[in-house]
Tab-separated table of C-alpha atoms in Angstrom:
chain	number	residue	atom	x	y	z
H	1092	MET	CA	85.303	105.338	25.970
H	1093	LEU	CA	85.108	106.366	29.562
H	1094	SER	CA	83.981	110.115	29.321
H	1095	LYS	CA	86.933	112.400	30.209
H	1096	ARG	CA	84.268	114.697	32.077
H	1097	SER	CA	83.089	111.428	34.358
H	1098	LEU	CA	85.467	110.511	36.536
H	1099	VAL	CA	88.344	113.279	38.611
H	1100	GLY	CA	91.266	110.847	38.284
H	1101	VAL	CA	91.692	112.206	42.614
H	1102	ARG	CA	94.317	109.607	44.089
H	1103	TRP	CA	93.041	110.283	47.712
H	1104	ASN	CA	93.922	108.564	51.092
H	1105	PHE	CA	91.507	107.875	53.135
H	1106	HIS	CA	93.466	109.073	56.375
H	1107	THR	CA	94.941	111.757	54.392
H	1108	LEU	CA	91.566	112.837	54.190
H	1109	ALA	CA	90.195	112.053	57.921
H	1110	VAL	CA	92.953	114.410	59.505
H	1111	LEU	CA	92.114	117.312	56.658
H	1112	PHE	CA	88.347	116.732	58.193
H	1113	PHE	CA	89.659	117.391	61.562
H	1114	MET	CA	91.911	119.525	61.054
H	1115	LEU	CA	89.495	122.475	59.187
H	1116	ILE	CA	86.586	121.951	61.657
H	1117	GLY	CA	88.511	122.583	64.797
H	1118	ILE	CA	87.946	120.562	67.781
H	1119	GLN	CA	87.972	122.479	71.326
H	1120	ALA	CA	87.664	121.487	74.735
H	1121	PHE	CA	87.261	122.529	77.804
H	1122	ALA	CA	88.511	120.598	80.825
H	1123	ALA	CA	88.283	121.799	84.982
H	1124	ASP	CA	90.340	121.411	87.793
H	1125	PRO	CA	89.133	118.341	89.851
H	1126	ALA	CA	88.830	120.858	92.735
H	1127	VAL	CA	86.003	122.268	91.171
H	1128	ASP	CA	82.474	121.054	92.834
H	1129	SER	CA	80.245	119.262	90.047
H	1130	SER	CA	77.401	118.706	92.328
H	1131	ASP	CA	73.690	119.994	91.929
H	1132	GLU	CA	73.993	121.921	94.137
H	1133	ALA	CA	77.132	124.169	93.957
H	1134	VAL	CA	75.962	124.585	90.602
H	1135	ALA	CA	72.754	125.258	91.199
H	1136	ALA	CA	74.007	127.661	94.219
H	1137	GLY	CA	76.823	128.858	91.406
H	1138	LYS	CA	74.013	129.751	89.097
H	1139	ALA	CA	72.485	132.461	91.564
H	1140	VAL	CA	75.574	134.140	92.178
H	1141	PHE	CA	76.396	134.057	88.508
H	1142	ASN	CA	72.804	135.883	87.738
H	1143	ALA	CA	73.493	138.294	90.096
H	1144	ASN	CA	77.493	139.806	89.750
H	1145	CYS	CA	78.618	138.099	85.762
H	1146	LYS	CA	75.901	138.152	83.620
H	1147	THR	CA	75.879	140.885	82.661
H	1148	CYS	CA	79.722	141.179	81.205
H	1149	HIS	CA	80.219	137.385	80.676
H	1150	LYS	CA	78.743	134.375	79.422
H	1151	LEU	CA	80.072	130.391	79.911
H	1152	ASP	CA	81.433	129.911	76.016
H	1153	GLN	CA	81.420	132.506	73.960
H	1154	LYS	CA	83.153	136.547	74.229
H	1155	LEU	CA	80.514	139.446	75.476
H	1156	VAL	CA	82.421	142.395	77.735
H	1157	GLY	CA	84.483	139.507	79.086
H	1158	PRO	CA	86.048	136.472	77.956
H	1159	ALA	CA	84.157	133.179	77.615
H	1160	LEU	CA	84.325	131.217	81.244
H	1161	ARG	CA	84.532	128.363	80.887
H	1162	GLY	CA	87.093	125.626	81.619
H	1163	VAL	CA	88.968	128.719	83.886
H	1164	SER	CA	89.906	126.632	86.031
H	1165	ASP	CA	91.912	125.054	83.800
H	1166	ARG	CA	94.004	128.052	82.787
H	1167	ARG	CA	94.379	129.512	85.520
H	1168	GLU	CA	94.781	128.555	89.402
H	1169	ILE	CA	92.074	128.302	91.315
H	1170	PRO	CA	93.292	130.353	93.872
H	1171	TRP	CA	94.427	133.264	91.677
H	1172	ILE	CA	90.632	133.136	90.047
H	1173	LYS	CA	89.471	133.488	93.294
H	1174	SER	CA	91.617	136.635	93.921
H	1175	PHE	CA	91.054	138.323	90.799
H	1176	ILE	CA	86.974	138.019	91.034
H	1177	LYS	CA	87.252	139.854	94.400
H	1178	ASN	CA	89.339	142.839	93.405
H	1179	SER	CA	91.240	142.626	89.718
H	1180	GLN	CA	91.816	145.452	89.750
H	1181	ALA	CA	94.157	145.238	93.554
H	1182	LEU	CA	95.960	142.281	91.495
H	1183	ILE	CA	96.118	144.055	88.524
H	1184	ALA	CA	97.733	146.819	90.199
H	1185	SER	CA	100.171	143.843	92.371
H	1186	GLY	CA	102.048	143.518	89.033
H	1187	ASP	CA	100.441	140.246	87.996
H	1188	LYS	CA	101.506	139.717	84.153
H	1189	THR	CA	98.219	137.623	83.563
H	1190	ALA	CA	96.086	139.844	85.170
H	1191	ASN	CA	97.276	142.599	83.078
H	1192	ASP	CA	97.847	141.131	79.432
H	1193	LEU	CA	94.077	140.704	80.323
H	1194	TYR	CA	93.192	143.738	81.606
H	1195	LYS	CA	95.422	145.190	77.998
H	1196	GLU	CA	93.442	142.433	75.818
H	1197	TYR	CA	89.668	144.132	76.274
H	1198	ASN	CA	90.704	147.312	76.216
H	1199	ASN	CA	91.144	148.312	79.485
H	1200	THR	CA	87.615	147.602	80.840
H	1201	ALA	CA	87.941	147.051	84.904
H	1202	MET	CA	85.954	144.353	86.808
H	1203	PRO	CA	84.208	145.939	89.863
H	1204	ALA	CA	85.299	144.488	92.755
H	1205	HIS	CA	83.126	141.435	94.472
H	1206	GLU	CA	84.715	141.516	97.532
H	1207	PHE	CA	81.388	140.686	99.558
H	1208	LEU	CA	81.680	136.574	98.004
H	1209	SER	CA	82.131	134.569	100.484
H	1210	ASP	CA	84.912	131.793	99.623
H	1211	ASP	CA	81.700	129.377	99.460
H	1212	ASP	CA	80.279	131.305	97.101
H	1213	LEU	CA	83.073	131.667	94.897
H	1214	ASN	CA	83.743	127.877	94.815
H	1215	ASN	CA	80.077	127.334	93.676
H	1216	LEU	CA	80.201	129.987	90.387
H	1217	LEU	CA	83.648	127.955	89.674
H	1218	SER	CA	81.371	124.500	89.584
H	1219	TYR	CA	78.642	126.121	87.557
H	1220	ILE	CA	80.834	127.683	84.992
H	1221	GLU	CA	82.644	124.219	84.773
H	1222	PHE	CA	79.261	122.301	84.616
H	1223	GLY	CA	76.330	124.953	84.307
H	1224	ASP	CA	74.294	125.023	81.307
H	1225	LYS	CA	75.714	124.089	78.133
H	1226	VAL	CA	73.513	126.297	76.124
H	1227	ASP	CA	73.952	129.901	77.586
H	1228	PRO	CA	70.965	131.221	79.554
H	1229	ALA	CA	70.199	134.246	77.035
H	1230	ALA	CA	69.634	132.193	74.537
H	1231	ALA	CA	67.789	129.221	76.078
H	1232	ALA	CA	65.534	132.175	78.108
H	1233	ALA	CA	64.689	133.414	74.196
H	1234	VAL	CA	63.860	130.171	72.386
H	1235	GLU	CA	61.174	129.664	75.335
H	1236	GLY	CA	59.786	133.486	74.973
H	1237	GLY	CA	59.327	131.971	71.008
H	1238	ALA	CA	59.550	134.786	68.559
H	1239	GLU	CA	58.933	137.690	70.722
H	1240	GLY	CA	62.507	136.674	72.330
H	1241	ALA	CA	64.379	135.760	69.858
H	1242	SER	CA	63.434	139.269	67.082
H	1243	ALA	CA	64.852	141.223	70.595
H	1244	ALA	CA	68.007	139.586	71.604
H	1245	GLY	CA	69.979	141.770	69.359
H	1246	GLY	CA	71.715	139.339	66.896
H	1247	GLY	CA	72.649	136.590	69.358
H	1248	ILE	CA	70.360	134.233	68.882
H	1249	PRO	CA	70.449	134.205	64.698
H	1250	SER	CA	73.717	134.538	64.856
H	1251	GLU	CA	74.642	131.111	66.817
H	1252	TYR	CA	72.078	129.649	64.799
H	1253	LEU	CA	73.811	130.626	61.356
H	1254	THR	CA	76.890	129.876	62.746
H	1255	VAL	CA	75.782	126.074	63.450
H	1256	ILE	CA	73.962	125.914	60.479
H	1257	LEU	CA	77.491	127.076	58.217
H	1258	ALA	CA	79.589	124.798	60.566
H	1259	VAL	CA	77.644	121.812	59.460
H	1260	LEU	CA	77.320	122.816	55.841
H	1261	VAL	CA	81.053	122.071	55.876
H	1262	VAL	CA	81.001	119.143	57.405
H	1263	VAL	CA	78.214	117.419	54.722
H	1264	LEU	CA	81.008	118.979	52.056
H	1265	LEU	CA	84.041	117.391	53.687
H	1266	LEU	CA	82.261	113.910	54.320
H	1267	ILE	CA	80.752	114.086	50.776
H	1268	LEU	CA	84.485	114.930	49.828
H	1269	VAL	CA	85.792	111.868	52.063
H	1270	VAL	CA	83.249	109.413	50.630
H	1271	LEU	CA	83.803	110.085	46.861
H	1272	GLY	CA	87.387	110.284	47.348
H	1273	LEU	CA	86.918	106.283	48.640
H	1274	ILE	CA	84.662	105.760	45.763
H	1275	ILE	CA	87.515	107.246	42.954
H	1276	SER	CA	90.207	105.174	44.955
H	1277	VAL	CA	88.113	101.748	44.608
H	1278	LEU	CA	87.102	102.879	40.827
H	1279	THR	CA	90.741	103.128	39.816
H	1280	LYS	CA	91.638	100.384	41.142
H	1281	TYR	CA	88.463	98.079	39.514
H	1282	LEU	CA	89.862	99.450	36.043
H	1283	ASN	CA	93.194	98.999	36.578
H	1284	LYS	CA	92.572	95.033	36.281
H	1285	GLN	CA	90.876	95.773	33.157
H	1286	GLU	CA	91.990	95.554	29.714
H	1287	LEU	CA	91.994	99.385	28.649
H	1288	ASP	CA	92.970	101.614	25.327
H	1289	GLU	CA	95.464	103.805	25.304
H	1290	ASP	CA	93.504	107.098	25.826
H	1291	ASP	CA	91.202	105.510	28.656
H	1292	LYS	CA	93.881	103.817	30.284
H	1293	GLU	CA	96.002	107.498	30.052
H	1294	PHE	CA	92.748	109.112	31.849
H	1295	VAL	CA	93.088	106.616	34.428
H	1296	THR	CA	96.753	106.341	35.532
H	1297	GLN	CA	96.684	110.271	35.376
H	1298	LYS	CA	98.208	112.409	38.056
H	1299	PHE	CA	96.765	114.638	40.334
H	1300	ASN	CA	96.321	118.271	38.149
H	1301	LEU	CA	95.091	120.736	41.571
H	1302	GLY	CA	94.551	123.650	38.852
H	1303	LYS	CA	91.833	121.144	37.698
H	1304	VAL	CA	90.342	121.137	40.838
H	1305	PHE	CA	89.678	124.427	41.098
H	1306	LYS	CA	88.566	124.829	37.489
H	1307	SER	CA	86.013	122.439	38.032
H	1308	ASP	CA	82.670	122.970	37.674
H	1309	GLY	CA	81.936	121.254	41.567
H	1310	PHE	CA	84.763	123.223	42.999
H	1311	ILE	CA	83.516	126.486	41.560
H	1312	ILE	CA	79.563	125.824	43.128
H	1313	ILE	CA	81.445	124.976	46.756
H	1314	VAL	CA	83.151	128.086	46.962
H	1315	THR	CA	80.466	129.655	45.472
H	1316	ALA	CA	77.898	128.232	47.866
H	1317	LEU	CA	80.145	128.775	50.875
H	1318	VAL	CA	80.806	132.822	49.808
H	1319	VAL	CA	77.003	133.917	49.476
H	1320	ALA	CA	76.345	131.421	53.186
H	1321	VAL	CA	78.667	133.937	54.902
H	1322	VAL	CA	77.665	136.974	53.041
H	1323	ALA	CA	73.753	136.056	53.731
H	1324	LYS	CA	75.010	135.207	57.886
H	1325	THR	CA	77.117	138.651	57.696
H	1326	ALA	CA	74.080	140.525	56.325
H	1327	ILE	CA	71.595	139.148	59.403
H	1328	ASP	CA	74.189	139.944	61.835
H	1329	GLY	CA	74.100	143.650	60.571
H	1330	LEU	CA	70.287	143.661	60.223
H	1331	TYR	CA	69.689	142.125	64.041
H	1332	SER	CA	71.888	144.955	64.547
H	1333	VAL	CA	70.012	147.933	63.642
H	1334	GLY	CA	68.902	149.936	66.642
H	1335	VAL	CA	71.983	147.783	69.240
H	1336	GLN	CA	73.799	150.955	70.668
H	1337	GLN	CA	76.434	148.845	72.518
H	1338	GLY	CA	79.569	150.627	73.460
H	1339	TYR	CA	78.490	153.664	72.547
H	1340	ALA	CA	80.909	156.487	74.113
H	1341	PRO	CA	80.074	159.789	72.159
H	1342	THR	CA	82.094	163.225	73.370
H	1343	GLN	CA	80.359	165.370	75.474
H	1344	PRO	CA	80.017	169.742	75.203
H	1345	ILE	CA	82.016	168.915	78.930
H	1346	ALA	CA	84.752	166.324	79.483
H	1347	TYR	CA	82.934	165.305	82.592
H	1348	SER	CA	84.244	162.672	84.198
H	1349	HIS	CA	82.250	159.740	86.512
H	1350	LYS	CA	85.041	158.169	87.561
H	1351	LEU	CA	85.979	161.065	89.326
H	1352	HIS	CA	82.583	162.141	90.708
H	1353	ALA	CA	80.565	159.123	91.532
H	1354	GLY	CA	83.658	157.094	92.386
H	1355	THR	CA	86.816	158.802	93.449
H	1356	LEU	CA	84.168	161.841	95.668
H	1357	GLU	CA	81.346	159.260	95.886
H	1358	ILE	CA	78.583	161.313	95.152
H	1359	GLU	CA	75.420	159.868	94.695
H	1360	CYS	CA	73.888	159.374	91.262
H	1361	GLN	CA	70.857	161.010	92.452
H	1362	TYR	CA	72.417	164.103	93.571
H	1363	CYS	CA	72.815	165.378	90.087
H	1364	HIS	CA	70.249	162.961	87.906
H	1365	THR	CA	67.042	164.425	90.513
H	1366	GLY	CA	64.721	162.569	88.623
H	1367	VAL	CA	65.574	158.762	89.037
H	1368	GLU	CA	63.454	158.227	92.030
H	1369	ILE	CA	60.645	160.147	91.734
H	1370	GLY	CA	59.720	160.355	87.837
H	1371	ARG	CA	60.017	158.153	84.472
H	1372	SER	CA	63.224	160.439	83.379
H	1373	ALA	CA	66.143	160.599	85.416
H	1374	ASN	CA	67.352	164.399	84.167
H	1375	ILE	CA	70.477	165.416	83.039
H	1376	PRO	CA	71.479	167.987	85.929
H	1377	SER	CA	70.906	171.545	85.318
H	1378	PRO	CA	74.248	174.166	85.651
H	1379	ASN	CA	72.631	175.536	88.793
H	1380	ILE	CA	73.103	171.556	90.097
H	1381	CYS	CA	76.725	171.464	88.998
H	1382	MET	CA	77.360	175.471	90.893
H	1383	ASN	CA	76.289	173.930	94.008
H	1384	CYS	CA	79.609	172.368	94.333
H	1385	HIS	CA	82.173	174.294	91.515
H	1386	THR	CA	81.086	177.419	93.100
H	1387	HIS	CA	83.901	177.040	95.409
H	1388	VAL	CA	85.570	174.510	93.421
H	1389	GLN	CA	87.445	176.310	90.139
H	1390	ASN	CA	89.959	173.443	89.282
H	1391	VAL	CA	90.991	169.841	90.122
H	1392	GLN	CA	93.874	168.516	91.414
H	1393	GLY	CA	94.971	172.013	93.736
H	1394	LYS	CA	95.499	173.363	90.436
H	1395	GLU	CA	95.139	177.284	90.291
H	1396	GLY	CA	92.781	179.429	87.970
H	1397	VAL	CA	89.584	178.040	86.407
H	1398	SER	CA	89.435	174.626	84.531
H	1399	PRO	CA	88.295	175.269	81.244
H	1400	GLU	CA	85.965	172.717	81.257
H	1401	ILE	CA	84.583	173.989	84.931
H	1402	GLN	CA	84.517	177.052	82.850
H	1403	LYS	CA	81.868	176.045	80.807
H	1404	ILE	CA	79.978	176.073	83.194
H	1405	TYR	CA	79.528	179.383	84.145
H	1406	ASP	CA	79.541	180.514	81.394
H	1407	ALA	CA	76.199	178.318	80.519
H	1408	VAL	CA	74.880	180.476	84.143
H	1409	ASP	CA	76.091	183.727	83.107
H	1410	ASN	CA	74.034	183.075	79.464
H	1411	ASN	CA	71.249	181.239	80.628
H	1412	THR	CA	71.526	179.003	78.316
H	1413	PRO	CA	71.553	174.625	78.799
H	1414	ILE	CA	74.178	172.815	78.114
H	1415	GLU	CA	73.573	170.492	75.321
H	1416	TRP	CA	74.611	166.707	76.995
H	1417	VAL	CA	74.457	164.149	73.746
H	1418	ARG	CA	72.224	161.350	74.775
H	1419	VAL	CA	74.050	158.138	75.402
H	1420	HIS	CA	71.134	155.813	76.275
H	1421	ASN	CA	68.339	155.363	73.610
H	1422	LEU	CA	65.293	153.624	73.572
H	1423	PRO	CA	62.615	153.203	71.159
H	1424	ASP	CA	60.272	156.043	71.080
H	1425	LEU	CA	57.971	152.658	71.521
H	1426	ALA	CA	59.104	151.751	74.840
H	1427	TYR	CA	58.001	152.920	77.575
H	1428	PHE	CA	60.584	152.967	80.772
H	1429	ASN	CA	60.040	154.341	84.400
H	1430	HIS	CA	63.676	155.069	86.430
H	1431	SER	CA	61.389	155.140	89.914
H	1432	GLN	CA	59.909	151.828	89.174
H	1433	HIS	CA	63.107	149.739	89.244
H	1434	VAL	CA	64.988	152.456	91.266
H	1435	LYS	CA	62.506	154.098	93.927
H	1436	VAL	CA	60.018	150.811	93.971
H	1437	GLY	CA	62.652	147.769	92.319
H	1438	GLY	CA	65.263	148.170	94.217
H	1439	ILE	CA	67.342	148.014	91.164
H	1440	GLU	CA	71.038	150.088	91.167
H	1441	CYS	CA	72.150	151.952	88.812
H	1442	GLN	CA	74.723	149.627	87.651
H	1443	THR	CA	72.817	146.827	86.299
H	1444	CYS	CA	71.567	148.678	83.398
H	1445	HIS	CA	74.463	151.245	82.960
H	1446	GLY	CA	77.511	149.260	84.546
H	1447	PRO	CA	80.266	150.074	86.575
H	1448	ILE	CA	79.358	154.224	86.189
H	1449	GLN	CA	81.611	154.681	89.221
H	1450	GLU	CA	84.774	153.936	86.836
H	1451	MET	CA	83.757	155.518	83.602
H	1452	GLU	CA	85.587	158.153	82.591
H	1453	VAL	CA	83.664	158.727	79.382
H	1454	VAL	CA	79.868	156.962	79.846
H	1455	GLY	CA	79.203	154.782	77.297
H	1456	GLN	CA	76.356	152.292	76.971
H	1457	HIS	CA	77.604	149.521	78.874
H	1458	SER	CA	74.661	146.901	78.092
H	1459	ALA	CA	72.079	146.264	75.019
H	1460	LEU	CA	69.124	147.187	76.141
H	1461	THR	CA	67.202	145.557	73.365
H	1462	MET	CA	63.775	143.678	73.779
H	1463	GLY	CA	65.293	140.318	74.645
H	1464	TRP	CA	67.988	141.504	77.250
H	1465	CYS	CA	64.887	143.800	79.371
H	1466	ILE	CA	62.688	140.473	78.947
H	1467	ASP	CA	65.677	138.076	80.098
H	1468	CYS	CA	65.752	140.324	83.086
H	1469	HIS	CA	62.031	139.733	84.197
H	1470	ARG	CA	62.604	136.365	83.966
H	1471	GLN	CA	65.427	136.163	86.590
H	1472	THR	CA	64.996	139.376	88.529
H	1473	GLU	CA	63.036	138.549	92.484
H	1474	ILE	CA	60.892	140.870	93.826
H	1475	ALA	CA	61.640	142.284	96.844
H	1476	THR	CA	58.993	141.755	99.031
H	1477	GLU	CA	59.768	141.811	102.445
H	1478	GLY	CA	58.554	145.617	104.081
H	1479	ASN	CA	56.932	145.985	101.115
H	1480	ALA	CA	52.780	145.551	101.857
H	1481	TYR	CA	51.783	147.067	98.199
H	1482	TYR	CA	52.948	142.903	97.708
H	1483	ASP	CA	50.967	141.561	100.567
H	1484	LYS	CA	48.688	139.732	98.124
H	1485	LEU	CA	50.547	138.606	96.041
H	1486	VAL	CA	52.899	137.190	97.764
H	1487	GLN	CA	49.610	135.085	99.477
H	1488	ILE	CA	48.562	133.967	95.476
H	1489	HIS	CA	52.005	132.711	94.929
H	1490	VAL	CA	52.777	131.172	98.288
H	1491	ASP	CA	52.240	127.491	96.459
H	1492	SER	CA	54.628	128.027	93.923
H	1493	LYS	CA	58.669	126.521	94.473
H	1494	ASP	CA	59.619	129.473	92.858
H	1495	ALA	CA	60.539	133.090	94.198
H	1496	LEU	CA	58.234	135.444	93.047
H	1497	LYS	CA	60.147	137.147	89.837
H	1498	VAL	CA	59.379	140.227	87.822
H	1499	LYS	CA	57.154	137.585	85.211
H	1500	ASP	CA	54.788	136.424	88.090
H	1501	ILE	CA	53.712	140.255	88.296
H	1502	GLY	CA	53.460	141.373	84.435
H	1503	GLY	CA	56.782	141.636	84.014
H	1504	LEU	CA	56.408	139.876	80.769
H	1505	GLU	CA	53.241	141.448	79.008
H	1506	CYS	CA	53.352	144.319	75.637
H	1507	ALA	CA	51.607	146.918	77.088
H	1508	LYS	CA	53.555	147.265	80.314
H	1509	CYS	CA	56.158	148.662	77.998
H	1510	HIS	CA	54.382	149.273	74.133
H	1511	TYR	CA	51.871	151.642	75.585
């Protein structure tokens, strides 16, 4: 007699299983507009434009601050794409529905204007977006850097690996299901041709019972394994995000608007943050610096009287007490960072790390500020050696290299540079 626990009487159809398989795993593909140049030269030139202007907020195949970019020429018209890149706010202000929908979808985050990009730059940028690196450059850099980069990437690399592992696990389980269905189908046909007693015949010809499948040991094991894998992935993602405060935007004691001061009024960052070019810290401005302007400016937009927020500055000066600003960008104590080294010597713009600060009503942490993020910048950033005698000998030593002199070539990847 056949064992009733040794054979599950499920009549699977191969075509049905195949359809189910592809529905579950999903297929995501992107097309590119035929007008986009796929040549290696255009892709290489576009990568330089992307790294210099887009990399902080975008990735090719996944969302970051903004949307994933690959396939954009299939989703949008090329003239629209170029117009959005050059000045997204102008396009939004014109009432363009697509631009406004994107603006709302990404929490009203304004993309900086890129009016300085030529049409050739934009064409090359589209070439890189559509035909460039299939693996995200930050991920590739972290893998190249070994454990040092991987442990610092803020959870990006481990999360991607675990997602791939889970996807492979699902595929394997579905393939096993297909194979089992085929085996059961063959065995059922074979047994139907044999002379069986009534109990066995009843078992072989029994109808599919979904309730029994859900209660079966195999189904419970599969579901348990998937749940454990998802929980483990979530836990690991959480561990890798410890200390990463990207997006942190605390409420300040005074509602100071960088959008008004740095954006509309075009006050240089160095006017308030006096230490940015001469020392390690950029310095938080004292009330005295505020009073240089607010001795005379007592309100905004021509309003009468003293603004409640400006009154707080007057109170701080009168009481000789500091304004207790809440620190936004926090590096661990074990990390050394020098503002003057980057801003004065390196010529790095504030927006490179702090994002479009001139558009922020409330300042928040724009970049991840993880070790992997810093290392990747050191790998990609070229040294501005022209007119700086300090680098003359380094340039001579580096003259035989095909690549430009970058921060990594002058010790930018040495542990002791940042961990002292």
